[in-house]
Coordinates of C-alpha atoms in Angstrom, one line a residue:
X270 CA 96.7 79.0 78.7
X271 CA 99.0 81.2 81.1
X272 CA 98.2 80.4 84.1
X273 CA 99.2 83.2 86.3
X274 CA 99.6 80.8 90.2
X275 CA 100.9 77.2 90.0
X276 CA 98.7 75.4 92.4
X277 CA 99.9 72.2 92.2
X278 CA 102.8 72.5 93.9
X279 CA 103.7 71.7 97.3
X280 CA 100.6 73.1 99.5
X281 CA 102.0 71.8 102.7
X282 CA 102.9 74.4 104.9
X283 CA 106.4 75.3 105.4
X284 CA 107.9 74.3 108.0
X285 CA 104.3 71.9 109.6
X286 CA 105.7 68.2 110.4
X287 CA 101.4 66.9 111.4
X288 CA 100.5 63.8 109.5
X289 CA 97.6 65.1 106.5
X290 CA 93.9 65.3 107.9
X291 CA 91.4 66.1 105.8
X292 CA 88.5 67.9 107.2
X293 CA 85.4 67.1 106.2
X294 CA 84.1 70.3 103.8
X295 CA 82.8 73.5 106.3
X296 CA 84.0 76.8 107.2
X297 CA 85.3 78.2 110.3
X298 CA 86.1 82.0 109.5
X299 CA 87.6 83.1 112.8
X300 CA 90.3 86.5 113.1
X301 CA 93.7 85.6 113.4
X302 CA 94.4 86.3 117.4
X303 CA 91.5 84.4 118.5
X304 CA 93.8 81.9 118.3
X305 CA 92.0 79.1 121.3
X306 CA 88.3 80.3 119.5
X307 CA 89.1 79.4 116.7
X308 CA 90.0 75.2 117.6
X309 CA 87.1 75.7 120.0
X310 CA 85.2 76.3 116.8
X311 CA 87.1 73.8 114.2
X312 CA 86.8 71.2 116.9
X313 CA 82.9 71.2 117.0
X314 CA 83.1 71.2 113.5
X315 CA 84.7 68.6 113.6
X316 CA 82.7 66.2 116.0
X317 CA 79.1 67.0 115.0
X318 CA 80.3 66.2 111.4
X319 CA 82.2 63.5 112.5
X320 CA 80.7 62.0 115.5
X321 CA 83.8 61.0 116.9
X322 CA 83.9 63.3 120.0
X323 CA 87.5 62.1 119.7
X324 CA 88.0 63.9 116.1
X325 CA 88.9 67.3 116.6
X326 CA 92.2 66.1 118.6
X327 CA 93.7 64.4 115.9
X328 CA 93.8 67.9 114.0
X329 CA 96.9 69.5 112.6
X330 CA 97.9 72.9 112.3
X331 CA 99.0 73.5 109.4
X332 CA 96.0 71.1 107.5
X333 CA 93.8 74.4 108.2
X334 CA 93.7 78.1 106.8
X335 CA 94.1 80.5 108.1
X336 CA 91.0 82.8 107.3
X337 CA 92.4 86.8 107.8
X338 CA 90.1 89.2 109.2
X339 CA 92.4 92.3 108.9
X340 CA 90.8 94.2 105.5
X341 CA 92.9 97.7 104.6
X342 CA 91.1 101.0 105.3
X343 CA 92.0 101.9 101.6
X344 CA 93.3 99.0 99.0
X345 CA 96.3 100.4 97.2
X346 CA 95.1 98.8 94.3
X347 CA 92.7 100.4 93.4
X348 CA 89.0 99.5 93.2
X349 CA 89.3 96.3 91.5
X350 CA 90.9 94.9 94.9
X351 CA 86.9 94.1 96.4
X352 CA 85.5 93.1 93.4
X353 CA 88.1 90.1 92.7
X354 CA 89.0 89.7 96.5
X355 CA 85.0 88.9 96.0
X356 CA 85.8 86.6 93.5
X357 CA 88.6 85.0 95.1
X358 CA 85.7 84.4 98.7
X359 CA 83.1 82.5 96.1
X360 CA 85.1 80.2 94.6
X361 CA 89.5 79.5 96.3
X362 CA 88.5 81.4 100.2
X363 CA 89.1 85.0 100.6
X364 CA 91.9 87.0 99.9
X365 CA 94.1 89.5 101.6
X366 CA 96.2 90.9 98.9
X367 CA 99.2 89.3 98.5
X368 CA 98.5 86.3 99.6
X369 CA 95.6 84.0 98.3
X370 CA 94.3 82.4 100.7
X371 CA 93.1 78.7 100.0
X372 CA 90.7 75.9 101.2
X373 CA 93.2 74.1 101.0
X374 CA 96.5 76.4 100.8
X375 CA 97.5 79.6 100.6
X376 CA 99.3 81.2 96.9
X377 CA 101.4 83.8 96.6
X378 CA 99.4 86.8 94.7
X379 CA 102.6 89.8 93.8
X380 CA 101.8 93.5 95.2
X381 CA 99.6 95.2 92.5
X382 CA 102.1 97.3 89.8
X383 CA 99.2 100.1 91.2
X384 CA 100.2 99.7 93.9
X385 CA 104.0 100.0 93.7
X386 CA 104.2 103.6 91.1
X387 CA 101.5 105.2 93.5
X388 CA 103.4 104.3 96.6
X389 CA 106.5 106.2 94.6
X390 CA 104.5 109.0 93.6
X391 CA 103.3 110.0 97.2
X392 CA 107.3 110.0 98.0
X393 CA 108.0 111.7 95.5
X394 CA 105.3 115.0 96.1
X395 CA 104.8 114.9 99.8
X396 CA 108.3 113.6 100.7
X397 CA 109.9 110.0 102.4
X398 CA 108.5 110.6 106.2
X399 CA 104.9 112.5 105.4
X400 CA 101.3 111.5 106.9
X401 CA 100.5 110.4 103.3
X402 CA 103.2 108.0 103.0
X403 CA 103.0 105.8 106.3
X404 CA 99.0 106.2 105.2
X405 CA 100.0 104.0 102.5
X406 CA 102.1 101.9 104.3
X407 CA 99.5 101.2 106.7
X408 CA 97.2 100.2 104.1
X409 CA 99.6 97.6 102.7
X410 CA 100.3 96.9 106.6
X411 CA 96.9 95.6 106.5
X412 CA 96.7 92.6 104.6
X413 CA 99.8 89.7 105.0
X414 CA 102.7 90.5 103.5
X415 CA 105.5 88.0 102.6
X416 CA 109.0 89.2 103.6
X417 CA 109.7 89.8 99.8
X418 CA 106.8 92.2 99.2
X419 CA 108.2 93.6 102.0
X420 CA 111.1 93.7 100.1
X421 CA 110.1 95.0 97.6
X422 CA 108.5 97.9 99.7
X423 CA 111.7 98.5 100.6
X424 CA 113.2 99.1 96.7
X425 CA 110.5 100.9 95.9
X426 CA 111.7 104.2 99.2
X427 CA 114.9 103.9 99.9
X428 CA 117.3 104.8 97.5
X429 CA 120.6 102.6 97.4
X430 CA 122.6 104.5 100.9
X431 CA 118.6 103.8 102.5
X432 CA 118.3 100.3 101.7
X433 CA 121.3 98.9 102.6
X434 CA 120.5 100.6 105.5
X435 CA 117.4 98.7 105.7
X436 CA 119.0 95.7 105.0
X437 CA 121.5 96.0 108.3
X438 CA 118.2 97.1 110.7
X439 CA 116.0 93.9 109.4
X440 CA 119.1 91.4 109.9
X441 CA 119.8 92.7 113.4
X442 CA 115.4 92.8 114.6
X443 CA 115.7 89.2 112.7
X444 CA 118.6 88.1 115.2
X445 CA 116.2 89.3 117.9
X446 CA 113.7 87.6 117.1
X447 CA 114.8 84.0 116.5
X448 CA 116.9 84.7 119.8
X449 CA 112.9 85.0 122.2
X450 CA 111.8 82.1 119.8
X451 CA 113.8 79.8 121.5
X452 CA 112.0 80.5 124.0
X453 CA 108.2 79.8 123.4
X454 CA 106.9 76.3 123.8
X455 CA 107.2 73.5 122.2
X456 CA 104.2 73.1 119.8
X457 CA 105.1 76.3 119.1
X458 CA 106.3 76.9 114.8
X459 CA 108.5 79.9 115.4
X460 CA 110.8 77.7 117.6
X461 CA 112.0 76.4 114.2
X462 CA 112.0 79.6 112.8
X463 CA 115.7 80.3 111.4
X464 CA 116.8 84.1 110.1
X465 CA 116.3 83.5 106.5
X466 CA 113.1 82.2 107.0
X467 CA 112.5 85.6 108.5
X468 CA 113.7 88.0 105.9
X469 CA 113.0 85.7 102.4
X470 CA 116.2 84.6 101.7
X471 CA 118.8 81.9 101.8
X472 CA 116.9 78.9 100.7
X473 CA 113.3 81.0 101.4
X474 CA 113.7 83.8 98.8
X475 CA 110.4 82.3 96.2
X476 CA 107.6 84.7 97.3
X477 CA 105.3 80.7 97.1
X478 CA 107.3 79.9 100.3
X479 CA 106.7 82.0 101.7
X480 CA 103.2 82.3 101.6
X481 CA 102.3 78.6 102.9
X482 CA 103.9 79.6 105.9
X483 CA 102.7 79.2 109.7
X484 CA 100.2 81.9 110.4
X485 CA 102.5 82.5 113.5
X486 CA 105.5 82.6 111.0
X487 CA 103.6 84.8 109.0
X488 CA 102.9 87.8 111.6
X489 CA 106.1 87.1 112.2
X490 CA 107.9 87.9 109.1
X491 CA 105.7 91.1 108.7
X492 CA 106.5 92.5 111.9
X493 CA 109.7 92.1 112.4
X494 CA 109.9 93.4 107.7
X495 CA 107.5 96.5 108.6
X496 CA 109.6 97.5 112.0
X497 CA 112.3 97.4 110.4
X498 CA 111.1 99.8 106.6
X499 CA 109.1 102.1 108.8
X500 CA 112.8 102.4 111.0
X501 CA 114.2 103.6 108.2
X502 CA 112.0 106.1 107.5
X503 CA 112.0 107.7 109.8
X504 CA 115.6 107.5 110.3
X505 CA 115.9 108.3 106.4
X506 CA 113.8 111.0 106.4
X507 CA 115.3 115.3 107.7
X508 CA 112.7 116.7 110.4
X509 CA 111.4 119.6 108.3
X510 CA 111.0 123.3 111.1
X511 CA 107.0 123.9 110.3
X512 CA 107.9 127.6 109.4
X513 CA 109.5 126.5 106.2
X514 CA 106.9 124.2 105.1
X515 CA 105.4 125.8 101.5
X516 CA 101.9 125.4 99.9
X517 CA 102.5 124.3 96.2
X518 CA 101.3 126.0 93.0
X519 CA 99.4 123.2 92.1
X520 CA 99.0 122.0 95.5
X521 CA 95.6 122.1 97.4
X522 CA 94.9 123.7 100.8
X523 CA 94.6 120.4 102.2
X524 CA 97.3 118.3 101.4
X525 CA 99.2 121.8 102.9
X526 CA 97.9 122.2 105.6
X527 CA 98.0 118.2 106.6
X528 CA 101.7 118.6 106.0
X529 CA 102.3 121.5 108.2
X530 CA 99.7 120.3 110.7
X531 CA 102.0 116.8 111.6
X532 CA 104.7 119.0 111.8
X533 CA 103.6 120.9 113.9
X534 CA 102.8 118.3 116.6
X535 CA 106.2 116.6 116.1
X536 CA 107.8 120.1 117.3
X537 CA 105.3 121.8 119.0
X538 CA 103.9 119.8 122.2
X539 CA 101.4 122.6 124.2
X540 CA 98.2 122.2 122.0
X541 CA 97.1 125.8 122.5
X542 CA 100.1 126.9 121.1
X543 CA 100.0 124.3 118.4
X544 CA 96.5 125.3 117.4
X545 CA 97.5 129.6 117.0
X546 CA 100.8 127.9 115.7
X547 CA 99.4 126.0 112.8
X548 CA 96.8 129.7 111.3
X549 CA 99.0 132.0 111.2
X550 CA 101.5 129.7 109.4
X551 CA 98.9 128.3 107.3
X552 CA 97.8 132.1 106.7
X553 CA 101.6 133.8 105.7
X554 CA 102.9 130.3 103.7
X555 CA 100.4 129.5 101.6
X556 CA 99.9 130.2 97.5
X557 CA 99.3 133.6 96.1
X558 CA 95.3 131.9 95.3
X559 CA 94.4 130.6 98.6
X560 CA 96.0 133.6 100.2
X561 CA 93.8 136.0 98.8
X562 CA 90.4 133.8 99.1
X563 CA 91.7 133.7 102.7
X564 CA 92.5 138.0 103.4
X565 CA 88.7 138.5 101.8
X566 CA 87.3 135.8 105.3
X567 CA 86.0 137.2 107.6
X568 CA 86.9 137.9 111.4
X569 CA 89.6 135.3 112.5
X570 CA 89.5 132.2 110.2
X571 CA 89.4 128.9 111.5
X572 CA 92.1 125.8 109.4
X573 CA 88.2 124.7 108.4
X574 CA 87.5 127.9 106.8
X575 CA 90.1 127.9 105.2
X576 CA 90.6 124.9 103.8
X577 CA 86.5 125.1 102.9
X578 CA 86.9 128.4 101.0
X579 CA 90.4 126.7 99.1
X580 CA 88.7 124.0 98.4
X581 CA 86.9 125.7 95.8
X582 CA 90.1 127.2 93.4
X583 CA 90.7 125.6 90.1
X584 CA 93.0 126.0 87.9
X585 CA 92.8 127.3 84.8
X586 CA 93.7 124.5 81.6
X587 CA 97.1 127.0 80.3
X588 CA 97.7 126.9 84.2
X589 CA 97.7 124.2 85.3
X590 CA 100.2 123.0 82.7
X591 CA 102.4 125.3 83.5
X592 CA 102.8 124.6 86.7
X593 CA 102.9 121.1 86.3
X594 CA 106.4 121.9 84.0
X595 CA 104.9 121.5 80.4
X596 CA 105.2 125.4 79.0
X597 CA 107.7 128.3 79.4
X598 CA 106.4 132.0 79.6
X599 CA 107.2 132.6 76.0
X600 CA 108.5 135.5 74.0
X601 CA 108.6 134.0 70.3
X602 CA 107.4 135.9 67.5
X603 CA 105.3 132.0 66.2
X604 CA 102.1 132.1 67.1
X605 CA 99.8 129.0 66.9
X606 CA 96.1 129.1 68.2
X607 CA 94.5 127.5 71.3
X608 CA 90.9 126.0 72.4
X609 CA 90.1 124.0 75.4
X610 CA 88.1 121.6 75.0
X611 CA 85.8 119.4 78.2
X612 CA 86.9 116.2 78.4
X613 CA 84.7 113.3 79.7
X614 CA 84.9 113.3 83.1
X615 CA 84.2 117.7 83.2
X616 CA 88.0 118.3 83.2
X617 CA 89.1 120.2 80.5
X618 CA 91.8 119.6 77.2
X619 CA 94.4 122.5 75.7
X620 CA 94.3 121.8 72.2
X621 CA 96.4 124.1 69.6
X622 CA 96.2 123.9 65.7
X623 CA 99.4 123.3 64.5
X624 CA 98.6 123.3 60.9
X625 CA 101.5 126.1 59.7
X626 CA 103.6 124.1 61.6
X627 CA 102.7 120.5 59.9
X628 CA 103.3 122.1 56.7
X629 CA 106.7 122.9 57.0
X630 CA 107.9 119.7 59.1
X631 CA 109.1 116.5 57.9
X632 CA 108.2 113.5 58.2
X633 CA 109.9 111.0 59.1
X634 CA 107.6 108.3 57.9
X635 CA 106.8 105.5 60.5
X636 CA 109.4 102.6 63.0
X637 CA 106.9 99.9 62.7
X638 CA 105.3 98.3 60.1
X639 CA 101.9 97.2 61.8
X640 CA 101.0 96.8 66.2
X641 CA 102.9 93.6 67.9
X642 CA 100.2 90.6 67.4
X643 CA 99.9 89.5 70.8
X644 CA 99.4 85.1 69.7
X645 CA 103.4 85.3 69.3
X646 CA 103.6 85.3 73.6
X647 CA 104.4 81.5 74.4
X648 CA 101.7 79.6 76.1
X649 CA 101.2 79.6 80.1
X650 CA 103.3 82.1 80.3
X651 CA 101.7 85.0 83.0
X652 CA 101.7 88.6 81.0
X653 CA 102.0 92.5 82.2
X654 CA 100.4 95.5 80.0
X655 CA 101.1 98.6 81.6
X656 CA 99.5 101.9 80.3
X657 CA 102.1 105.5 79.8
X658 CA 100.6 108.0 81.4
X659 CA 100.3 111.3 79.4
X660 CA 103.4 109.8 77.1
X661 CA 103.3 112.9 74.7
X662 CA 103.7 115.0 77.8
X663 CA 106.4 113.4 79.1
X664 CA 109.4 114.2 75.9
X665 CA 111.5 116.9 76.3
X666 CA 111.2 119.6 73.2
X667 CA 115.1 120.9 72.5
X668 CA 114.8 123.7 74.1
X669 CA 115.5 125.5 70.1
X670 CA 112.3 124.3 68.7
X671 CA 110.2 124.8 71.3
X672 CA 109.1 129.0 69.9
X673 CA 108.1 127.5 66.8
X674 CA 105.4 125.6 69.8
X675 CA 104.5 129.3 70.9
X676 CA 100.6 129.9 71.9
X677 CA 98.7 133.0 73.3
X678 CA 95.8 133.2 76.2
X679 CA 93.8 136.4 76.0
X680 CA 93.3 138.2 78.9
X681 CA 89.1 138.5 79.7
X682 CA 88.1 142.1 78.5
X683 CA 91.5 143.3 77.6
X684 CA 92.7 144.2 80.8
X685 CA 96.5 143.9 80.1
X686 CA 98.7 141.9 77.7
X687 CA 97.8 138.9 76.3
X688 CA 100.1 135.6 77.9
X689 CA 102.3 134.5 75.3
X690 CA 103.4 130.3 75.9
X691 CA 105.4 127.9 74.9
X692 CA 105.6 123.4 75.0
X693 CA 109.1 123.0 76.8
X694 CA 107.2 119.2 75.9
X695 CA 105.7 117.6 72.8
X696 CA 102.6 119.0 71.7
X697 CA 99.5 116.5 70.8
X698 CA 98.6 116.9 67.3
X699 CA 102.3 117.7 66.3
X700 CA 103.2 115.5 63.1
X701 CA 105.9 113.8 64.1
X702 CA 104.6 112.9 67.6
X703 CA 103.3 109.5 67.0
X704 CA 106.8 108.3 64.9
X705 CA 108.9 109.7 68.2
X706 CA 106.9 109.5 71.0
X707 CA 107.5 105.4 69.6
X708 CA 111.1 105.9 69.4
X709 CA 111.6 107.7 72.7
X710 CA 109.7 105.0 74.5
X711 CA 111.9 102.0 72.0
X712 CA 114.2 103.4 73.7
X713 CA 113.9 104.0 77.6
X714 CA 112.6 100.1 77.1
X715 CA 116.3 98.9 75.6
X716 CA 118.5 98.3 79.0
X717 CA 115.1 96.0 80.0
X718 CA 115.3 93.7 76.6
X719 CA 118.8 93.5 77.3
X720 CA 118.8 92.9 80.4
X721 CA 116.5 90.3 80.7
X722 CA 116.8 88.6 77.4
X723 CA 114.4 85.7 77.3
X724 CA 111.1 88.2 77.9
X725 CA 109.2 89.0 75.7
X726 CA 108.6 92.9 75.6
X727 CA 107.0 94.6 72.8
X728 CA 105.2 98.1 72.7
X729 CA 103.3 100.1 70.7
X730 CA 102.7 104.1 71.2
X731 CA 102.6 104.3 75.0
X732 CA 100.9 99.9 74.9
X733 CA 103.8 97.7 76.9
X734 CA 102.9 94.4 77.3
X735 CA 105.7 92.0 79.3
X736 CA 105.9 88.6 79.3
X737 CA 108.1 86.0 80.8
X738 CA 108.1 82.3 81.0
X739 CA 107.7 82.3 84.9
X740 CA 105.5 83.9 87.7
X741 CA 108.9 84.6 89.2
X742 CA 110.4 86.6 86.5
X743 CA 108.0 88.8 85.9
X744 CA 108.4 90.2 89.5
X745 CA 111.7 90.4 89.2
X746 CA 111.4 92.3 85.5
X747 CA 108.6 94.6 87.4
X748 CA 111.3 96.8 89.2
X749 CA 113.5 97.2 86.1
X750 CA 110.9 97.3 83.8
X751 CA 109.5 100.3 86.6
X752 CA 113.6 102.3 87.1
X753 CA 114.1 102.6 83.8
X754 CA 110.9 104.7 82.6
X755 CA 110.8 106.2 85.3
X756 CA 115.3 107.0 84.0
X757 CA 113.4 108.4 81.5
X758 CA 110.4 110.7 82.6
X759 CA 108.2 108.2 81.8
X760 CA 105.0 108.1 84.1
X761 CA 102.8 104.6 84.1
X762 CA 99.0 105.3 84.7
X763 CA 98.4 103.2 87.4
X764 CA 94.5 102.6 87.0
X765 CA 95.5 101.1 83.9
X766 CA 98.0 98.5 84.8
X767 CA 96.7 95.2 83.8
X768 CA 98.5 91.9 86.7
X769 CA 95.5 89.2 85.5
X770 CA 93.8 88.0 83.3
X771 CA 91.1 89.6 80.7
X772 CA 94.2 91.0 79.3
X773 CA 93.4 93.7 76.5
X774 CA 95.7 94.6 74.6
X775 CA 95.8 96.8 70.9
X776 CA 92.2 95.7 70.3
X777 CA 92.3 91.5 71.4
X778 CA 91.7 90.6 75.2
X779 CA 94.1 88.1 75.8
X780 CA 92.2 85.2 77.9
X781 CA 93.6 81.7 79.1
X782 CA 93.6 79.8 76.9
X783 CA 91.8 81.9 74.1
X784 CA 92.7 85.4 72.4
X785 CA 89.9 87.5 70.4
X786 CA 89.5 90.3 69.1
X787 CA 87.4 93.1 72.1
X788 CA 83.5 93.1 71.3
X789 CA 83.0 96.4 69.7
X790 CA 80.1 98.7 70.7
X791 CA 79.8 102.0 67.8
X792 CA 78.0 105.3 69.4
X793 CA 75.3 105.4 67.8
X794 CA 75.2 109.3 67.7
X795 CA 78.4 111.8 67.7
X796 CA 77.9 114.7 70.2
X797 CA 81.4 114.2 71.7
X798 CA 84.5 115.1 70.5
X799 CA 84.8 112.0 72.9
X800 CA 82.9 109.8 71.3
X801 CA 84.4 111.1 67.6
X802 CA 87.6 110.2 69.9
X803 CA 86.6 106.4 71.2
X804 CA 84.7 105.5 67.6
X805 CA 87.6 105.7 65.9
X806 CA 90.2 104.8 68.0
X807 CA 88.1 101.6 68.3
X808 CA 88.1 101.5 64.5
X809 CA 91.8 101.8 63.7
X810 CA 93.5 102.3 66.8
X811 CA 97.1 103.6 65.1
X812 CA 94.8 106.7 64.0
X813 CA 96.4 109.9 66.1
X814 CA 93.2 111.2 66.1
X815 CA 94.3 114.9 67.8
X816 CA 96.4 115.6 64.7
X817 CA 92.3 115.6 63.1
X818 CA 90.7 117.3 66.0
X819 CA 92.5 120.4 66.0
X820 CA 91.1 121.2 62.9
X821 CA 87.6 123.7 61.7
X822 CA 84.9 119.8 60.6
X823 CA 88.1 118.2 62.6
X824 CA 85.7 115.2 63.4
X825 CA 84.2 114.6 60.0
X826 CA 88.0 114.2 58.4
X827 CA 88.9 112.1 61.4
X828 CA 86.1 109.1 60.5
X829 CA 87.3 109.8 57.0
X830 CA 90.1 108.8 57.4
X831 CA 88.8 105.3 59.0
X832 CA 86.6 104.7 56.1
X833 CA 83.4 106.2 57.7
X834 CA 81.4 108.1 56.1
X835 CA 78.5 110.7 57.8
X836 CA 75.2 111.4 57.0
X837 CA 75.1 114.9 55.4
X838 CA 72.3 115.7 57.9
X839 CA 74.4 114.3 61.2
X840 CA 75.1 116.9 63.2
X841 CA 79.0 116.8 63.7
X842 CA 81.1 120.1 63.7

């Protein structure tokens, strides 16, 4: 129904002029640089299977695909990348993202949305030239990258001015590479390479065509493009004096120590002086919480001692929201109760009882009569599904409305006055939060819908589905969609982005040729808040569970709104 890859198109490698030669069923796995050993193994395999000692000499280079052995140290696509690679190896060949190495030809697979989104987040958090960014780029470079992918990485990294410099740098490096290729032997496929092939421009803009380059050409394209990327990164990054590096309020001490160490190593040449400088600056520039712990350590603590001691710091719920910019100190006369609940993986979630506020608030009604149905999508259209992260907390409240959402946090043993805060963003449990979220996300997506009128963009609350007639158009719409969401302060949850079937959207499962309802597994006993949330959402996703769970007896009310009635003996608060 919706194939992601078109495997019926030109399966011959670009630039190959050799005759087609079919290798008998066999598998030869080699490392990319062991070309001499590779052809020796292939020739021996062919002669052994065919019985013809001259059969190996007739083998064409472009008809046998090189299986890459480079595996990224940390998969930027998440834990599912390894599973998908294993599935590809068992069915169609070994997979080195984003190029799928098949038994007969290469097939392009786009860079994961999660990876590009995480790269943007790392740049935003640690800076353009940080060690974290370089680590992510090394993980990308460990796989086969087409010029299209390198250009996608550059767009995710650089603003317009730096991006133009990157293109110019890439062009200069490509010109030099083409000049060097003229000195290569007549059998080397790189002799026929031009600048457009190396940069993926002109007649070579299609990513699928770039995936079919000869292995040596692919390697040169990647080396040239990544060299331009790294050189631009280095020139665009100002060198921060190590003495000005300060630990953030919610920054882990280990990350702060890593930034500090990287800066000191670049600016201090003496190894002994480096060690003393790192320890001294780390103690002086850490945040208040870490400083209290480090000062309590005996003697002269080493960096390992400081990292181990500060690793146990975990902020309180209100402090975590305050550090993230969701709360601000308040002197408001308004006050509503708050409490904390334990989430599935052990973290605590701050909830506020907004019954009194909701009673005074006029409802805004609904913006949509129902949820969009994926059954209206045309057949064979590729699909992308995006889930927004903490959507309510990304929508700002008007300054005049913030005092109404104030609350008080008592202190331990009443040792000091209670702390008063108010929300700067839309709180969960507010009566009109779902409607405002729906309107805000629709406003953020309106520009993308106008720019790509042929695309189908469905969204309900924080769930977004995008479908386009072709895979190329879907690749073009991805960066525009990401930029539109980021410009409105919305963040994508990388772990919930879906690029491959089966796609799960609003209670249905979208397969390649069918759409069916997801299997529902009911919780036998509701013992935790997470159990109640999952049960209510599986029955009726449109219910705002947070409105109910902030109330006494809220679980029973939420289940009742879904048409469920619990036994009177059931132990539900």
